[in-house]
Short mmCIF file of C-alpha atoms in Angstrom, two decimals:
data_model
loop_
_atom_site.label_atom_id
_atom_site.label_comp_id
_atom_site.label_asym_id
_atom_site.label_seq_id
_atom_site.Cartn_x
_atom_site.Cartn_y
_atom_site.Cartn_z
CA UNK A 24 -8.44 10.83 -26.27
CA UNK A 25 -5.35 8.81 -28.39
CA UNK A 26 -2.68 8.57 -25.24
CA UNK A 27 0.25 5.97 -25.69
CA UNK A 28 0.79 4.29 -22.37
CA UNK A 29 4.02 5.92 -20.78
CA UNK A 30 6.63 3.28 -19.46
CA UNK A 31 8.30 5.74 -17.01
CA UNK A 32 4.84 6.27 -15.17
CA UNK A 33 3.99 2.29 -15.14
CA UNK A 34 0.72 2.87 -17.02
CA UNK A 35 -1.37 -0.23 -17.96
CA UNK A 36 -4.99 0.68 -18.81
CA UNK A 37 -7.82 -1.08 -17.42
CA UNK A 38 -10.01 -1.80 -20.62
CA UNK A 39 -12.11 -4.79 -19.21
CA UNK A 40 -15.98 -3.45 -18.40
CA UNK A 41 -16.42 -6.38 -16.49
CA UNK A 42 -13.50 -6.17 -14.26
CA UNK A 43 -14.23 -2.28 -14.40
CA UNK A 44 -17.61 -2.74 -12.76
CA UNK A 45 -16.37 -5.53 -10.39
CA UNK A 46 -13.78 -3.18 -9.11
CA UNK A 47 -16.19 -0.16 -8.93
CA UNK A 48 -18.91 -2.41 -6.82
CA UNK A 49 -16.02 -3.70 -4.38
CA UNK A 50 -15.54 0.32 -3.97
CA UNK A 51 -19.33 1.36 -3.64
CA UNK A 52 -20.05 -1.30 -0.87
CA UNK A 53 -17.44 0.02 1.50
CA UNK A 54 -17.43 3.89 0.31
CA UNK A 55 -20.51 4.81 2.84
CA UNK A 56 -19.24 8.09 5.02
CA UNK A 57 -16.07 8.24 2.95
CA UNK A 58 -14.39 10.62 0.55
CA UNK A 59 -13.25 8.24 -2.30
CA UNK A 60 -10.01 8.99 -3.92
CA UNK A 61 -8.85 7.77 -6.67
CA UNK A 62 -5.04 7.27 -7.58
CA UNK A 63 -4.02 7.16 -11.09
CA UNK A 64 -7.12 7.08 -12.74
CA UNK A 65 -5.45 7.36 -16.29
CA UNK A 66 -8.03 7.92 -19.15
CA UNK A 67 -10.84 7.91 -16.30
CA UNK A 68 -12.26 4.29 -17.14
CA UNK A 69 -12.88 3.47 -13.42
CA UNK A 70 -13.58 6.98 -12.87
CA UNK A 71 -16.53 6.78 -14.63
CA UNK A 72 -17.53 3.43 -12.96
CA UNK A 73 -17.10 5.38 -9.82
CA UNK A 74 -19.29 8.46 -11.04
CA UNK A 75 -22.31 6.36 -11.59
CA UNK A 76 -22.16 4.47 -8.17
CA UNK A 77 -20.02 6.69 -5.88
CA UNK A 78 -19.54 10.24 -4.89
CA UNK A 79 -16.24 10.27 -5.64
CA UNK A 80 -14.14 13.30 -4.17
CA UNK A 81 -10.87 13.34 -6.27
CA UNK A 82 -8.50 11.94 -8.48
CA UNK A 83 -4.57 12.08 -8.22
CA UNK A 84 -2.86 11.74 -11.50
CA UNK A 85 0.65 12.55 -12.24
CA UNK A 86 0.89 12.56 -16.23
CA UNK A 87 0.23 16.50 -17.33
CA UNK A 88 -1.64 15.21 -20.61
CA UNK A 89 -3.78 13.27 -18.88
CA UNK A 90 -4.42 15.90 -16.51
CA UNK A 91 -5.65 18.00 -19.02
CA UNK A 92 -7.97 15.23 -20.77
CA UNK A 93 -9.77 14.44 -17.15
CA UNK A 94 -9.85 17.92 -16.31
CA UNK A 95 -11.75 18.73 -19.98
CA UNK A 96 -13.60 15.59 -19.82
CA UNK A 97 -15.26 16.30 -16.06
CA UNK A 98 -16.02 19.48 -14.35
CA UNK A 99 -14.73 20.40 -10.93
CA UNK A 100 -18.24 19.40 -9.66
CA UNK A 101 -18.21 15.79 -10.86
CA UNK A 102 -14.40 15.23 -9.55
CA UNK A 103 -11.52 17.06 -8.35
CA UNK A 104 -8.57 16.23 -10.85
CA UNK A 105 -5.30 16.78 -8.66
CA UNK A 106 -2.03 17.30 -10.66
CA UNK A 107 0.38 15.59 -8.27
CA UNK A 108 3.16 12.78 -7.70
CA UNK A 109 1.28 10.59 -5.13
CA UNK A 110 4.16 9.83 -3.30
CA UNK A 111 4.42 13.68 -2.18
CA UNK A 112 0.35 13.85 -1.15
CA UNK A 113 -0.36 14.33 2.30
CA UNK A 114 -3.77 12.28 2.75
CA UNK A 115 -4.55 13.63 6.56
CA UNK A 116 -4.35 17.28 4.94
CA UNK A 117 -6.03 16.13 1.66
CA UNK A 118 -9.11 14.67 4.00
CA UNK A 119 -9.54 18.20 5.79
CA UNK A 120 -9.40 19.96 2.86
CA UNK A 121 -12.39 17.66 1.17
CA UNK A 122 -14.20 17.92 4.91
CA UNK A 123 -14.34 14.22 4.79
CA UNK A 124 -14.62 12.26 7.89
CA UNK A 125 -12.54 9.07 6.26
CA UNK A 126 -11.15 8.67 3.14
CA UNK A 127 -11.47 5.25 0.92
CA UNK A 128 -8.55 5.18 -1.41
CA UNK A 129 -8.76 3.12 -4.64
CA UNK A 130 -7.18 2.70 -7.91
CA UNK A 131 -5.27 0.83 -10.49
CA UNK A 132 -2.17 1.41 -9.06
CA UNK A 133 1.09 2.05 -11.36
CA UNK A 134 3.28 -0.71 -11.02
CA UNK A 135 6.41 0.99 -10.82
CA UNK A 136 5.53 2.90 -7.38
CA UNK A 137 2.94 0.39 -6.15
CA UNK A 138 5.28 -0.93 -3.14
CA UNK A 139 6.51 2.77 -2.46
CA UNK A 140 3.09 3.94 -2.56
CA UNK A 141 1.70 1.55 -0.09
CA UNK A 142 4.37 2.45 2.53
CA UNK A 143 3.69 5.93 1.92
CA UNK A 144 -0.15 5.49 2.45
CA UNK A 145 0.48 3.48 6.01
CA UNK A 146 2.29 6.84 7.10
CA UNK A 147 -1.18 8.26 6.59
CA UNK A 148 -3.02 5.12 7.46
CA UNK A 149 -5.04 7.74 10.48
CA UNK A 150 -6.86 9.20 7.49
CA UNK A 151 -7.90 5.99 5.86
CA UNK A 152 -10.63 3.81 6.38
CA UNK A 153 -10.55 1.57 3.21
CA UNK A 154 -8.51 0.98 0.64
CA UNK A 155 -9.10 -0.99 -2.64
CA UNK A 156 -6.37 -1.66 -5.26
CA UNK A 157 -5.30 -3.36 -8.27
CA UNK A 158 -1.43 -4.52 -7.56
CA UNK A 159 0.58 -6.89 -9.19
CA UNK A 160 -0.18 -10.43 -8.01
CA UNK A 161 3.38 -10.56 -6.36
CA UNK A 162 2.73 -7.73 -4.22
CA UNK A 163 -0.76 -8.82 -3.09
CA UNK A 164 0.92 -12.13 -2.05
CA UNK A 165 3.20 -10.26 -0.08
CA UNK A 166 0.69 -8.29 1.62
CA UNK A 167 -1.30 -11.26 2.64
CA UNK A 168 1.67 -13.57 2.97
CA UNK A 169 1.93 -15.88 6.05
CA UNK A 170 4.96 -15.97 8.21
CA UNK A 171 7.50 -18.87 7.02
CA UNK A 172 6.56 -18.38 3.52
CA UNK A 173 8.90 -17.05 0.77
CA UNK A 174 6.84 -14.11 0.29
CA UNK A 175 6.88 -12.99 4.24
CA UNK A 176 9.14 -9.62 3.93
CA UNK A 177 9.09 -6.23 4.74
CA UNK A 178 5.80 -5.02 3.28
CA UNK A 179 4.13 -7.99 4.89
CA UNK A 180 5.47 -7.19 8.29
CA UNK A 181 4.69 -3.59 8.15
CA UNK A 182 1.07 -3.76 6.69
CA UNK A 183 -0.01 -6.84 8.62
CA UNK A 184 1.07 -4.97 11.49
CA UNK A 185 -2.01 -2.39 11.13
CA UNK A 186 -3.94 -3.66 8.47
CA UNK A 187 -6.10 -6.45 7.99
CA UNK A 188 -5.16 -7.59 3.94
CA UNK A 189 -7.58 -9.39 1.75
CA UNK A 190 -7.10 -10.64 -2.00
CA UNK A 191 -10.56 -10.07 -3.56
CA UNK A 192 -10.10 -11.34 -7.09
CA UNK A 193 -7.17 -12.04 -10.10
CA UNK A 194 -7.25 -10.04 -13.20
CA UNK A 195 -5.60 -11.20 -16.25
CA UNK A 196 -3.22 -9.21 -18.42
CA UNK A 197 -5.73 -9.23 -21.54
CA UNK A 198 -7.82 -6.86 -19.42
CA UNK A 199 -5.58 -4.11 -19.95
CA UNK A 200 -4.08 -1.85 -22.87
CA UNK A 201 -1.36 -2.24 -22.91
CA UNK A 202 -1.22 -5.80 -21.20
CA UNK A 203 1.49 -6.28 -18.41
CA UNK A 204 3.56 -9.06 -18.24
CA UNK A 205 1.82 -10.11 -14.70
CA UNK A 206 -1.28 -11.21 -13.29
CA UNK A 207 -2.99 -8.45 -11.19
CA UNK A 208 -5.21 -9.00 -7.82
CA UNK A 209 -7.58 -6.87 -6.43
CA UNK A 210 -7.12 -6.13 -2.89
CA UNK A 211 -8.86 -4.80 0.22
CA UNK A 212 -7.12 -3.25 2.68
CA UNK A 213 -8.55 -1.63 5.85
CA UNK A 214 -6.69 -0.52 9.24
CA UNK A 215 -7.04 -3.13 12.37
CA UNK A 216 -9.36 -1.88 15.28
CA UNK A 217 -6.49 -2.93 17.64
CA UNK A 218 -2.89 -3.35 17.31
CA UNK A 219 -0.05 -4.54 19.65
CA UNK A 220 1.26 -1.08 21.25
CA UNK A 221 4.45 0.31 19.63
CA UNK A 222 6.62 2.58 21.57
CA UNK A 223 8.51 4.24 18.43
CA UNK A 224 7.60 3.42 14.73
CA UNK A 225 11.04 4.44 13.27
CA UNK A 226 12.51 1.56 15.35
CA UNK A 227 10.03 -0.69 14.04
CA UNK A 228 10.90 0.60 10.46
CA UNK A 229 14.93 0.09 11.29
CA UNK A 230 14.72 -3.42 12.55
CA UNK A 231 12.41 -4.52 9.62
CA UNK A 232 14.19 -3.11 6.83
CA UNK A 233 17.52 -4.42 8.23
CA UNK A 234 16.54 -7.81 8.99
CA UNK A 235 14.97 -8.11 5.31
CA UNK A 236 18.08 -6.48 3.59
CA UNK A 237 19.88 -9.63 4.64
CA UNK A 238 16.81 -12.45 4.38
CA UNK A 239 19.22 -15.36 3.92
CA UNK A 240 21.38 -14.60 7.31
CA UNK A 241 19.92 -15.46 11.01
CA UNK A 242 18.44 -12.60 13.10
CA UNK A 243 21.56 -12.58 15.23
CA UNK A 244 23.62 -11.98 12.18
CA UNK A 245 21.38 -9.72 10.14
CA UNK A 246 20.44 -7.35 13.41
CA UNK A 247 23.85 -7.56 14.95
CA UNK A 248 24.88 -3.84 15.04
CA UNK A 249 21.53 -3.33 16.87
CA UNK A 250 21.09 -6.38 19.42
CA UNK A 251 23.44 -8.50 21.57
CA UNK A 252 22.30 -12.37 22.26
CA UNK A 253 20.71 -11.53 25.66
CA UNK A 254 18.25 -8.88 23.75
CA UNK A 255 16.91 -11.68 21.57
CA UNK A 256 16.68 -13.66 24.67
CA UNK A 257 14.50 -10.69 26.34
CA UNK A 258 12.52 -10.42 23.56
CA UNK A 259 11.55 -14.12 23.03
CA UNK A 260 13.21 -14.25 19.43
CA UNK A 261 15.04 -17.46 18.25
CA UNK A 262 18.33 -15.76 17.08
CA UNK A 263 18.95 -18.71 14.73
CA UNK A 264 15.72 -17.97 12.87
CA UNK A 265 15.91 -16.49 9.64
CA UNK A 266 13.60 -13.13 9.17
CA UNK A 267 10.85 -15.14 7.18
CA UNK A 268 10.08 -17.18 10.31
CA UNK A 269 9.74 -13.90 12.30
CA UNK A 270 6.42 -12.86 12.99
CA UNK A 271 4.83 -9.55 13.24
CA UNK A 272 4.70 -9.38 17.27
CA UNK A 273 8.20 -10.80 17.71
CA UNK A 274 9.17 -7.72 15.58
CA UNK A 275 7.15 -5.35 17.62
CA UNK A 276 9.01 -6.58 20.81
CA UNK A 277 12.42 -6.14 19.08
CA UNK A 278 11.81 -2.49 18.31
CA UNK A 279 10.22 -1.80 21.53
CA UNK A 280 13.11 -3.28 23.06
CA UNK A 281 15.64 -1.09 20.99
CA UNK A 282 13.35 2.19 21.79
CA UNK A 283 13.57 1.56 25.16
CA UNK A 284 17.36 0.73 25.17
CA UNK A 285 18.06 4.11 23.01
CA UNK A 286 15.87 6.03 25.65
CA UNK A 287 17.81 4.71 28.41
CA UNK A 288 21.10 5.49 26.94
CA UNK A 289 20.00 9.03 25.59
#
């Protein structure tokens, strides 16, 4: 199929068969007991490898031309091609529809939606056992960042609270057509078996988003609309720290403190 990559969909088609094989192997070794969902199959290059090694359940594609191509290429018994915006997909419902105990979600994520998509998947993490994605190197660095680094940010905190994040290997631009201007990285993300208790997820979202919207300010200044000095002391947080120096546990303590405070005043 002759298909020109569309910039508005962030399309860069992976063509290097060695890289495709390595990604497929990473997915296959984690796929037992999972329904495999591919995001953004494009022309089906990775799909082809997955169907050889793994019982792929479905693929989600937004581009209607590519949906038509994939449905013509594969029968429904091989794979269910879902024409949808993945940011609107309910993965819990999809798991039920597929009759799968768990999902393994994978794919070469469209660069223009990789971060919002990761946040969307965090909202559906109860349905997911593994995620194997190719993302921009900078996104992979944020997923695996350490407290105190320049990469530590909102995505780092929200992901690492509930996920173990691992970088597997880098992929150069010449592995794609058209080649992107950045290096890509394959990552493996899996839900943690134990997390710090959280009283209100929306409070955590609010605190983290507000903190990193003004990351050069101290926590005292960036969160002054939510906390007083004594609140930081109660949470064991140094109010003079900047957000990149605040760890997951501290953000959780602050969000729990905020949740209890609001509940007491409701």
